[in-house]
Short mmCIF file of C-alpha atoms and ligand atoms in Angstrom, two decimals:
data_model
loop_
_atom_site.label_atom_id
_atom_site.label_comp_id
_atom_site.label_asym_id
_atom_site.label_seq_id
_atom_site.Cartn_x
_atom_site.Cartn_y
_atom_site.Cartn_z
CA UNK H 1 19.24 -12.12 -4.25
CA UNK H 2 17.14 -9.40 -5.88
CA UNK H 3 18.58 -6.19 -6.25
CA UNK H 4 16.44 -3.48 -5.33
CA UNK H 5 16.22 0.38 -5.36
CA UNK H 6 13.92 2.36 -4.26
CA UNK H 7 13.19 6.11 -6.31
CA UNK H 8 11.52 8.69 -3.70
CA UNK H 9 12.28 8.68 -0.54
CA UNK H 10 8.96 10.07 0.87
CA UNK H 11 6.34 8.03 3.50
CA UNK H 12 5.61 4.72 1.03
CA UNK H 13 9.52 4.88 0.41
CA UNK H 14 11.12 4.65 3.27
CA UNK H 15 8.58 2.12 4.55
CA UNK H 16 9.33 0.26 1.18
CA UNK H 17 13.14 0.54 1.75
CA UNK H 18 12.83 -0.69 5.07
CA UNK H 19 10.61 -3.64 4.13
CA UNK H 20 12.92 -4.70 1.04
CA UNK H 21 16.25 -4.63 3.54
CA UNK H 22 14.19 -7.05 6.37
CA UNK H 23 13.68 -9.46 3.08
CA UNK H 24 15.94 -12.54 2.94
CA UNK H 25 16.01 -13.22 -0.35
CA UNK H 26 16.55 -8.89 -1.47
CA UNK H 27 19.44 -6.68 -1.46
CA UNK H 28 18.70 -3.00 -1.16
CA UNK H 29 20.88 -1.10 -3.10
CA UNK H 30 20.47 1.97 -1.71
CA UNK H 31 17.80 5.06 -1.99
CA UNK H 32 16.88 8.08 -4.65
CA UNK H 33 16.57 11.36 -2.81
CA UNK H 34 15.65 14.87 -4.34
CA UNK H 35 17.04 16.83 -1.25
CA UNK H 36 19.33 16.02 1.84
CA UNK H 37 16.96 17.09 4.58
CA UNK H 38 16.16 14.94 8.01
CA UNK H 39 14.93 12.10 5.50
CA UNK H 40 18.56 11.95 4.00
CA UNK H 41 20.47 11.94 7.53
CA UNK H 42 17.72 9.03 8.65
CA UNK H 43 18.67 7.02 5.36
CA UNK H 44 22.23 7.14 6.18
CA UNK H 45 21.48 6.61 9.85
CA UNK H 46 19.97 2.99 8.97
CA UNK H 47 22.83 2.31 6.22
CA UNK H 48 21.17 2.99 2.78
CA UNK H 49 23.15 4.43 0.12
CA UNK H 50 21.94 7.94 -1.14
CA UNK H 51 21.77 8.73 -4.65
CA UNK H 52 20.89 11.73 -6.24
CA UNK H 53 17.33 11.78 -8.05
CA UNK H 54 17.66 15.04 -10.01
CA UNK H 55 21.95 15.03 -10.80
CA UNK H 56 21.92 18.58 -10.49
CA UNK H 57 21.18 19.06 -6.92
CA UNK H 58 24.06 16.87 -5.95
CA UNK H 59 25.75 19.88 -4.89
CA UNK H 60 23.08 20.26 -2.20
CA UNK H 61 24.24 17.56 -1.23
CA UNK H 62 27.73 18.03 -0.68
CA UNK H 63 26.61 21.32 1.00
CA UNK H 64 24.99 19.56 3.66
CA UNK H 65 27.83 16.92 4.28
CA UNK H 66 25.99 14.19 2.65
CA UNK H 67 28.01 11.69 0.53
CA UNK H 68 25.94 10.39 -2.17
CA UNK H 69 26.65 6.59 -3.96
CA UNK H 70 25.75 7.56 -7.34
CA UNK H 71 22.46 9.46 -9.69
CA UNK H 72 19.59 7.84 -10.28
CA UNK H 73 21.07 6.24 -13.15
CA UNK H 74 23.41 4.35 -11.71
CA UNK H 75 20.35 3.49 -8.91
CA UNK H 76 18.66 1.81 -11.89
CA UNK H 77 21.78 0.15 -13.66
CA UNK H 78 22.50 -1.42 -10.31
CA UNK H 79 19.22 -2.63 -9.75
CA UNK H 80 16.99 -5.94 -10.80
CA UNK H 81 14.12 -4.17 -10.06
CA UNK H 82 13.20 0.02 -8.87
CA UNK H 83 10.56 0.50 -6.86
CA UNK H 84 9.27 4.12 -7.60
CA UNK H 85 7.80 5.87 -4.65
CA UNK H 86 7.68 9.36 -5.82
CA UNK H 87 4.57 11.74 -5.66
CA UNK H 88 1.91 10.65 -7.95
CA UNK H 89 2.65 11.61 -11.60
CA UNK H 90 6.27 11.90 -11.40
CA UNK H 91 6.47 7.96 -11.72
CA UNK H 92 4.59 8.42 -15.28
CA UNK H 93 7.63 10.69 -16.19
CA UNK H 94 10.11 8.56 -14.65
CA UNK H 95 8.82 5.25 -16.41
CA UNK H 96 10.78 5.88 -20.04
CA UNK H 97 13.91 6.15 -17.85
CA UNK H 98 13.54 2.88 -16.30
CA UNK H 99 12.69 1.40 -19.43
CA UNK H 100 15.72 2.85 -21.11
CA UNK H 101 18.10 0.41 -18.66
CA UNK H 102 15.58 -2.36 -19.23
CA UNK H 103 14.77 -2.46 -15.46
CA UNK H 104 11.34 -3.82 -14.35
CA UNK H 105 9.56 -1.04 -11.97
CA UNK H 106 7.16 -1.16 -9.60
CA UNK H 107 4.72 2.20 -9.64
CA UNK H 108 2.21 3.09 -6.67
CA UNK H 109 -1.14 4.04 -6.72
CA UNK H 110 -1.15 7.57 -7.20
CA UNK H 111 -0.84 6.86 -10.86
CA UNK H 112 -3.28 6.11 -13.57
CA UNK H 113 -3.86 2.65 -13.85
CA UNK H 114 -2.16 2.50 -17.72
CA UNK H 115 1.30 4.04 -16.72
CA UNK H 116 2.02 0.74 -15.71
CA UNK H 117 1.42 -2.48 -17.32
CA UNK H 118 -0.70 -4.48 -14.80
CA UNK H 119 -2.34 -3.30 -11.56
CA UNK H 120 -1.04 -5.98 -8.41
CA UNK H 121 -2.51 -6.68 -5.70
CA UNK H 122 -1.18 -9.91 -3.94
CA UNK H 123 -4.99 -11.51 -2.92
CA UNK H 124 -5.89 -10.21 -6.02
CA UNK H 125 -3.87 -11.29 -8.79
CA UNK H 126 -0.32 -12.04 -7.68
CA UNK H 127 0.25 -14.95 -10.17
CA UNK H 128 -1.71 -13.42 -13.15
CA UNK H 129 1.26 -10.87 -13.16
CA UNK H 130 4.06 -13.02 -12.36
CA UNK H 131 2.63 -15.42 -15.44
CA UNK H 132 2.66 -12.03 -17.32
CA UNK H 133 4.72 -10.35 -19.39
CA UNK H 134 4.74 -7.00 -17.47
CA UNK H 135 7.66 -4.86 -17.29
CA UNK H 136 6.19 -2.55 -15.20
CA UNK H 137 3.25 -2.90 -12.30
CA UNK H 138 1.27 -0.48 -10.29
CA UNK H 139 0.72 -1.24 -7.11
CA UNK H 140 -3.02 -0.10 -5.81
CA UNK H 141 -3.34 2.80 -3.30
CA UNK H 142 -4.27 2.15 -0.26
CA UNK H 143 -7.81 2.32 -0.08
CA UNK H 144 -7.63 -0.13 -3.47
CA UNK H 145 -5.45 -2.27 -1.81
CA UNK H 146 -7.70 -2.61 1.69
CA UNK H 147 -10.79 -3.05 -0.20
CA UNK H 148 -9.48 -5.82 -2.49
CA UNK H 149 -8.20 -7.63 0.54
CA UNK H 150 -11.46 -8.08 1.30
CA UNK H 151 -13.72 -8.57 -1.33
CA UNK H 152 -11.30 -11.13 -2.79
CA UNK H 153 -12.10 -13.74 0.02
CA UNK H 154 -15.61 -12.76 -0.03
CA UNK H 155 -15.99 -13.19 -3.62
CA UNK H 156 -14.11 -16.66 -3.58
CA UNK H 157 -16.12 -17.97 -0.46
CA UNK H 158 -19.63 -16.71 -1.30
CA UNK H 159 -19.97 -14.45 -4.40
CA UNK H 160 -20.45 -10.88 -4.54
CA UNK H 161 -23.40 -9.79 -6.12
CA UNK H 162 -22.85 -5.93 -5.08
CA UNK H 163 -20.38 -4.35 -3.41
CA UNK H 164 -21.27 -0.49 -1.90
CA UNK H 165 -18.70 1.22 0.08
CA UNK H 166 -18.08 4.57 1.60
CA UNK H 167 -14.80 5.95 2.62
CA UNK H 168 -13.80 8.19 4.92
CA UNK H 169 -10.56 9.57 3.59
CA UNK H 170 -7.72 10.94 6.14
CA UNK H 171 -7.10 14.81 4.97
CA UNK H 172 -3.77 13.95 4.51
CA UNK H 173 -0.73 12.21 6.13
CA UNK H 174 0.81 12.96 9.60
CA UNK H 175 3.85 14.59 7.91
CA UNK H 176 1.93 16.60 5.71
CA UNK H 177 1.22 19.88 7.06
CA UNK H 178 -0.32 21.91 4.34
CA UNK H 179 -3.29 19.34 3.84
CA UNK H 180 -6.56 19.26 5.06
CA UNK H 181 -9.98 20.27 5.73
CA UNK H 182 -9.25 21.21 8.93
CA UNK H 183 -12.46 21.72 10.11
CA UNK H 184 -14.98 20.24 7.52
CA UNK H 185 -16.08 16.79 6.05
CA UNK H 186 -15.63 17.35 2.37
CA UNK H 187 -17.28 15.17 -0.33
CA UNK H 188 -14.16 13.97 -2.61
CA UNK H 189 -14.62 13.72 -4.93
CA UNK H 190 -18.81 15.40 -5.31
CA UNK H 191 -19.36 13.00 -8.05
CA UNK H 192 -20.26 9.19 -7.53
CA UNK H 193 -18.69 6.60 -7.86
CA UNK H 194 -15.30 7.80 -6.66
CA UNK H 195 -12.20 6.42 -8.29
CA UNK H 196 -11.85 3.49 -5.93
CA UNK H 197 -14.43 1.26 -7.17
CA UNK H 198 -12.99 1.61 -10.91
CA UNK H 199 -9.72 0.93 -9.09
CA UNK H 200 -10.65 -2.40 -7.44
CA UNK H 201 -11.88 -4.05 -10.96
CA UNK H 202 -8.02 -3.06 -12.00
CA UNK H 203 -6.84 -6.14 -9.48
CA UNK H 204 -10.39 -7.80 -9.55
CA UNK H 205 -12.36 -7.16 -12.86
CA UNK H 206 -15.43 -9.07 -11.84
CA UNK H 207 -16.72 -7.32 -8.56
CA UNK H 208 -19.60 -4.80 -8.74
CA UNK H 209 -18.44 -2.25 -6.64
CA UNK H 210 -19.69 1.73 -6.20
CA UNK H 211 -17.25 4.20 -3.87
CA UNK H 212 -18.54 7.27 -2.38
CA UNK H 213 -15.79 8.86 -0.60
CA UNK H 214 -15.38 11.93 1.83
CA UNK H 215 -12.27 13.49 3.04
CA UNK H 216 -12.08 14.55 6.98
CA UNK H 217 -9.39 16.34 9.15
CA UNK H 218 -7.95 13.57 10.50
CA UNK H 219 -4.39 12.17 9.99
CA UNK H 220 -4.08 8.86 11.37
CA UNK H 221 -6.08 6.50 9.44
CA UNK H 222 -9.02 6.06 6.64
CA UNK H 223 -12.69 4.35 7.47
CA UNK H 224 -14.58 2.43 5.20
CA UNK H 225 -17.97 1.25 6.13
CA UNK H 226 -18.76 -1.44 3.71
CA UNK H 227 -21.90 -3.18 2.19
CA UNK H 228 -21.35 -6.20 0.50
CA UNK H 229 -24.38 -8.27 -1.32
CA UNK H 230 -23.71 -11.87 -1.56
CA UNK H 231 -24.65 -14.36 -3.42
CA UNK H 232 -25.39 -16.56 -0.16
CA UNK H 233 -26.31 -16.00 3.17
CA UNK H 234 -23.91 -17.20 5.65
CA UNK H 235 -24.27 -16.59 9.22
CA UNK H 236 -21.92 -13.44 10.63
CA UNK H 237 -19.71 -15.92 12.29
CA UNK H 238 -18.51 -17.47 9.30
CA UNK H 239 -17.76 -14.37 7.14
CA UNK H 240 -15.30 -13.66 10.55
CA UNK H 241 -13.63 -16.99 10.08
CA UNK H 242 -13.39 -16.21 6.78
CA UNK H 243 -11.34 -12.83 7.34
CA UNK H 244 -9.25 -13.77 10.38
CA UNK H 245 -8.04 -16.57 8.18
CA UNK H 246 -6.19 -13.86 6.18
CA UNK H 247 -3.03 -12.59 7.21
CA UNK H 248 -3.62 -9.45 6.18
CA UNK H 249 -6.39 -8.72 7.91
CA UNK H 250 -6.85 -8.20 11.84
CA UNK H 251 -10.28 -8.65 13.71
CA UNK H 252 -10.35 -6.33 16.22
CA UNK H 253 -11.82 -8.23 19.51
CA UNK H 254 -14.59 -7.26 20.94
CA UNK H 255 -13.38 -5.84 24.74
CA UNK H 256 -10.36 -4.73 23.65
CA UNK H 257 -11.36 -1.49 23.84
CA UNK H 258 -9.93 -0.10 20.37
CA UNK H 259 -13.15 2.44 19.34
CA UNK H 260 -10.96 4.33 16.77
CA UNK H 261 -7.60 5.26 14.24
CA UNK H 262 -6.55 6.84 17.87
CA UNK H 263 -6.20 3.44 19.69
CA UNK H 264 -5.38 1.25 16.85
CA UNK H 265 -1.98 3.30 15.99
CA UNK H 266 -1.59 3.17 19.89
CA UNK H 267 -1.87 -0.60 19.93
CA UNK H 268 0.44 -1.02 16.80
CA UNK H 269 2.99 1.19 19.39
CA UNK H 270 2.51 -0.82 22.02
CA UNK H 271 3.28 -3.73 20.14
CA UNK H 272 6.69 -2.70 18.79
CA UNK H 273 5.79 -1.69 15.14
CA UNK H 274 8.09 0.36 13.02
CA UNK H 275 6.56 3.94 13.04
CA UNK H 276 3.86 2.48 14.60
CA UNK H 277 2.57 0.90 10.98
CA UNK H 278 -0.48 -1.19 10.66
CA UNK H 279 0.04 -3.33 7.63
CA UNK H 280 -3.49 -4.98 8.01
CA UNK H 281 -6.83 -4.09 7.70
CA UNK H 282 -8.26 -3.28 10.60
CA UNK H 283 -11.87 -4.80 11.34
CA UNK H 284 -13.95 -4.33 13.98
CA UNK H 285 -15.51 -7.82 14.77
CA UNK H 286 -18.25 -6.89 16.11
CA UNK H 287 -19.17 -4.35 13.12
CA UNK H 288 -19.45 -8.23 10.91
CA UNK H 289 -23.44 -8.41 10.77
CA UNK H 290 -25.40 -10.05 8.39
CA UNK H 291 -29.17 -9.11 7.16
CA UNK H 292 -30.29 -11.82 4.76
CA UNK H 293 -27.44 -11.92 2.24
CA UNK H 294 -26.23 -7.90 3.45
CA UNK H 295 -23.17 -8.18 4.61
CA UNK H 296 -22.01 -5.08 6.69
CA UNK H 297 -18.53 -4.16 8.34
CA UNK H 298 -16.14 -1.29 9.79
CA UNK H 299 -12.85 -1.20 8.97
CA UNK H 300 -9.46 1.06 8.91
CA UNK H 301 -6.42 1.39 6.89
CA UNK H 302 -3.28 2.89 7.73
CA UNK H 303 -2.72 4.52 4.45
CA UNK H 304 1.16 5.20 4.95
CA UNK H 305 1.84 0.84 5.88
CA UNK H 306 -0.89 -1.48 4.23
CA UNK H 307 0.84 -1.12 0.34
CA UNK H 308 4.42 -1.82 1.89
CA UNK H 309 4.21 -6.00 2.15
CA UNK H 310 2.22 -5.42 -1.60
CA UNK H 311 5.24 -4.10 -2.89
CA UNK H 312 7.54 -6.92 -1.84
CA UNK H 313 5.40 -9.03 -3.09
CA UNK H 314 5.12 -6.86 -6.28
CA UNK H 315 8.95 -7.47 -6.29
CA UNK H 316 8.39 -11.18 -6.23
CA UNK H 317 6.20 -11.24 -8.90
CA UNK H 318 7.72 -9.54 -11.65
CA UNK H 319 11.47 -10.95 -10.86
CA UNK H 320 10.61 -14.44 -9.52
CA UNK H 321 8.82 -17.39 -9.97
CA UNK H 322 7.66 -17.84 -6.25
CA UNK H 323 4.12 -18.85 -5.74
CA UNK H 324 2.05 -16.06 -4.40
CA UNK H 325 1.22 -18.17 -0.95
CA UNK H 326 5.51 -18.42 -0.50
CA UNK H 327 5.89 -14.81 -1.17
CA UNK H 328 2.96 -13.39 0.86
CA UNK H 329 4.39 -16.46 4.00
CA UNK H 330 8.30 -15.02 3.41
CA UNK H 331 6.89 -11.13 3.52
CA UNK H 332 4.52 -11.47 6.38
CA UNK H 333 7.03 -13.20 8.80
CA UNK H 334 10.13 -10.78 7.56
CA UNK H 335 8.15 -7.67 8.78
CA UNK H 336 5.48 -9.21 11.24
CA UNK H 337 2.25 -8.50 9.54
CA UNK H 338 -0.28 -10.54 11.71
CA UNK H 339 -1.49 -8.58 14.98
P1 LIG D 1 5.62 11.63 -0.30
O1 LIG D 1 5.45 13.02 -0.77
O2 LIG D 1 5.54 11.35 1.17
O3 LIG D 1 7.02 11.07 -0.79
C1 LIG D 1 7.49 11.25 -2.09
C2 LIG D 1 8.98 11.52 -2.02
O4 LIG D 1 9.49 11.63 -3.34
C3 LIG D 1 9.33 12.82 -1.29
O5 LIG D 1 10.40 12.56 -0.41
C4 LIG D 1 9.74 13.76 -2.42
O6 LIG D 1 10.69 14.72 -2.02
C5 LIG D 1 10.33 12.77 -3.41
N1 LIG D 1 10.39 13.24 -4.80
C6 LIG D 1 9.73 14.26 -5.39
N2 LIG D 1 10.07 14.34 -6.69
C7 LIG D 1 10.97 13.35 -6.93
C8 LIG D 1 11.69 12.93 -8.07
N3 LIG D 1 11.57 13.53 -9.24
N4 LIG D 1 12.54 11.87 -7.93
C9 LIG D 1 12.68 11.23 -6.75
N5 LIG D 1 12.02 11.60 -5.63
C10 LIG D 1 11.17 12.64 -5.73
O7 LIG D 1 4.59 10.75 -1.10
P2 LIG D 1 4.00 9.35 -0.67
O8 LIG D 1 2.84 9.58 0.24
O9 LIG D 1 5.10 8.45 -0.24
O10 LIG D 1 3.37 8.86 -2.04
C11 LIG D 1 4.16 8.22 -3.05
C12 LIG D 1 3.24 7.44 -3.96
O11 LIG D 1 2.57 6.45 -3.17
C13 LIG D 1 2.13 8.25 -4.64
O12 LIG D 1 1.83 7.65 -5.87
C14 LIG D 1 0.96 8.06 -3.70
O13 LIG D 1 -0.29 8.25 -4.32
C15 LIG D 1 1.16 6.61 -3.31
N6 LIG D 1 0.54 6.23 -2.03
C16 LIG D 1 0.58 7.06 -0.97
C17 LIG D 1 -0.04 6.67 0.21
C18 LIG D 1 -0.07 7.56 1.40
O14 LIG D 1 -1.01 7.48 2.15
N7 LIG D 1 0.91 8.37 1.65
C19 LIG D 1 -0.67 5.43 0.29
C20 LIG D 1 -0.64 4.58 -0.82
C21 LIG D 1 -0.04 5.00 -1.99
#
């Protein structure tokens, strides 16, 4: 069993805690909170033990008729491996402390790609980091993560000469009320390429990639319209095949009448999932056109699910020696990833 605790209890972490406890070969220890507000009660509600993230505020608390398991330190002492989930920046701080109990961590991808030591994605380059040394990996944000889904297969099956994508970024997360635009669709960042692309050769060094990305007031889900150049020309058909054969990624049917982030977060309701998370990608099938060697698709991310299943299989990785095909198999059917 690998012992696992998760730092930051925010929207990745209680996905992450969730997805570590469904795992049959992980323990979750318990849960680092800051504050005991409805996050806390929920935490207790499902069984987790609380610990204090900053030791100071454990009178809070107290106050609120919380019983807490422990600090933070004794969250890492307990633990094989932490999973930090806390706004981006404060894992950079939190790294030394980690460190200092010689516990391997898992980082997301709000941080800079050298606070960790590798970058993981599973398609991408599960057993590079589980062959590594790494201490430490950094799991890539969501966009990162959708995008490398992708171009992995694509790059393996056919060669990609160019890779140009544009993303349209949610404003912010349902939860997060003081994001936006509200009423705008914002270039963000002004300057090209955005991050993203950078981001992807983290996990995939090879692919030519550019990002432009916008931000717009919606909270459900990103878009990404991509434009891939490869270095064949299949017919459309094939390049489908090719993505419904991966497990993270769902092919919308054509007729099913799913024409948006509204829909697809209804579907993943109707069909029983946990906060109604999409872990996949989400492609439309008919978007999957080819011009000559162009290859052009739609897609959507549900930014607050599709890095959960990464991180167990970040887990994997950096305590284990399980091949990345038994560790993607054992996450997939644990949580149900596979619409
Ligand atoms: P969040 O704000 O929803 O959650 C972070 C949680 O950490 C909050 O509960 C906060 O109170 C808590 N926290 C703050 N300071 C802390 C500290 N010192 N110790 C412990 N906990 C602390 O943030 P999030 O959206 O879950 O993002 C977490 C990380 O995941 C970031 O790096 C982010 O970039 C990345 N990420 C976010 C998304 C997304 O769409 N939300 C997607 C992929 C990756």
């Amino acid at each position: 069993m690998i012992r696992v605790g998760v730092n930051g209890y925010g929207t990745i972490g209680k996905r992450v805690a969730d997805a570590v406890a469904a795992q049959p070969d992980m323990a979750l220890v318990g849960v680092a909170k800051t504050r005991p507000n409805y996050e806390a009660e929920a935490a207790l509600r499902r069984g987790y033990d609380l610990h204090a993230a900053i030791a100071e505020r454990a009178d809070a608390f107290a106050d609120a008729g919380i019983d807490l398991a422990g600090d933070l330190d004794d969250l890492i002492e307990a633990s094989d491996v932490v999973v930090d989930c806390c706004p981006a920046g404060i894992g950079e701080r939190n790294r030394a402390r980690y460190a200092a109990h010689d516990t391997p961590a898992i980082l997301q991808g709000g941080e800079a790609a050298d606070v960790a030591d590798v970058s993981f994605n599973a398609r991408a380059n599960y057993e590079a980091v589980r062959d590594s040394d790494a201490e430490s990996a950094r799991v890539v944000s969501c966009n990162t993560t959708a995008l490398s889904r992708v171009l992995a297969p694509l790059e393996e099956e056919y060669g990609v000469e160019k890779a140009r994508v544009t993303l349209i970024r949610r404003g912010g997360d349902p939860a997060e009320t003081d994001r936006g635009p509200i009423n705008d669709v914002v270039p963000d960042p002004v300057s090209i390429p955005s991050h993203h692309g950078p981001d992807v050769n983290t996990v995939l060094p090879g692919i030519a990639v550019d990002t432009l990305a916008v931000k717009a007031p919606v909270t459900r889900m990103h878009t990404h319209g991509l434009n891939v150049t490869l270095e064949s020309t299949p017919e459309a058909g094939a390049v489908r095949d090719l993505l419904e054969a991966e497990s993270r990624v769902f092919v919308i049917p054509e007729g099913a009448g799913v024409d948006g982030g509204g829909a697809l977060k209804d579907y993943a309701m109707d069909a029983g999932r946990p906060r109604g998370d999409l872990w996949e990608n989400c492609v439309w099938g008919e978007s999957i056109q080819l011009q000559g060697s162009d290859l052009y698709l739609f897609e959507n991310v549900h930014q607050e699910a599709d890095v959960v299943p990464e991180n167990v299989d970040a887990i994997r990785a950096l305590a284990t020696d399980v091949p990345a095909v038994e560790s993607v198999a054992r996450t997939d059917e644990s949580l149900g990833v596979g619409l």
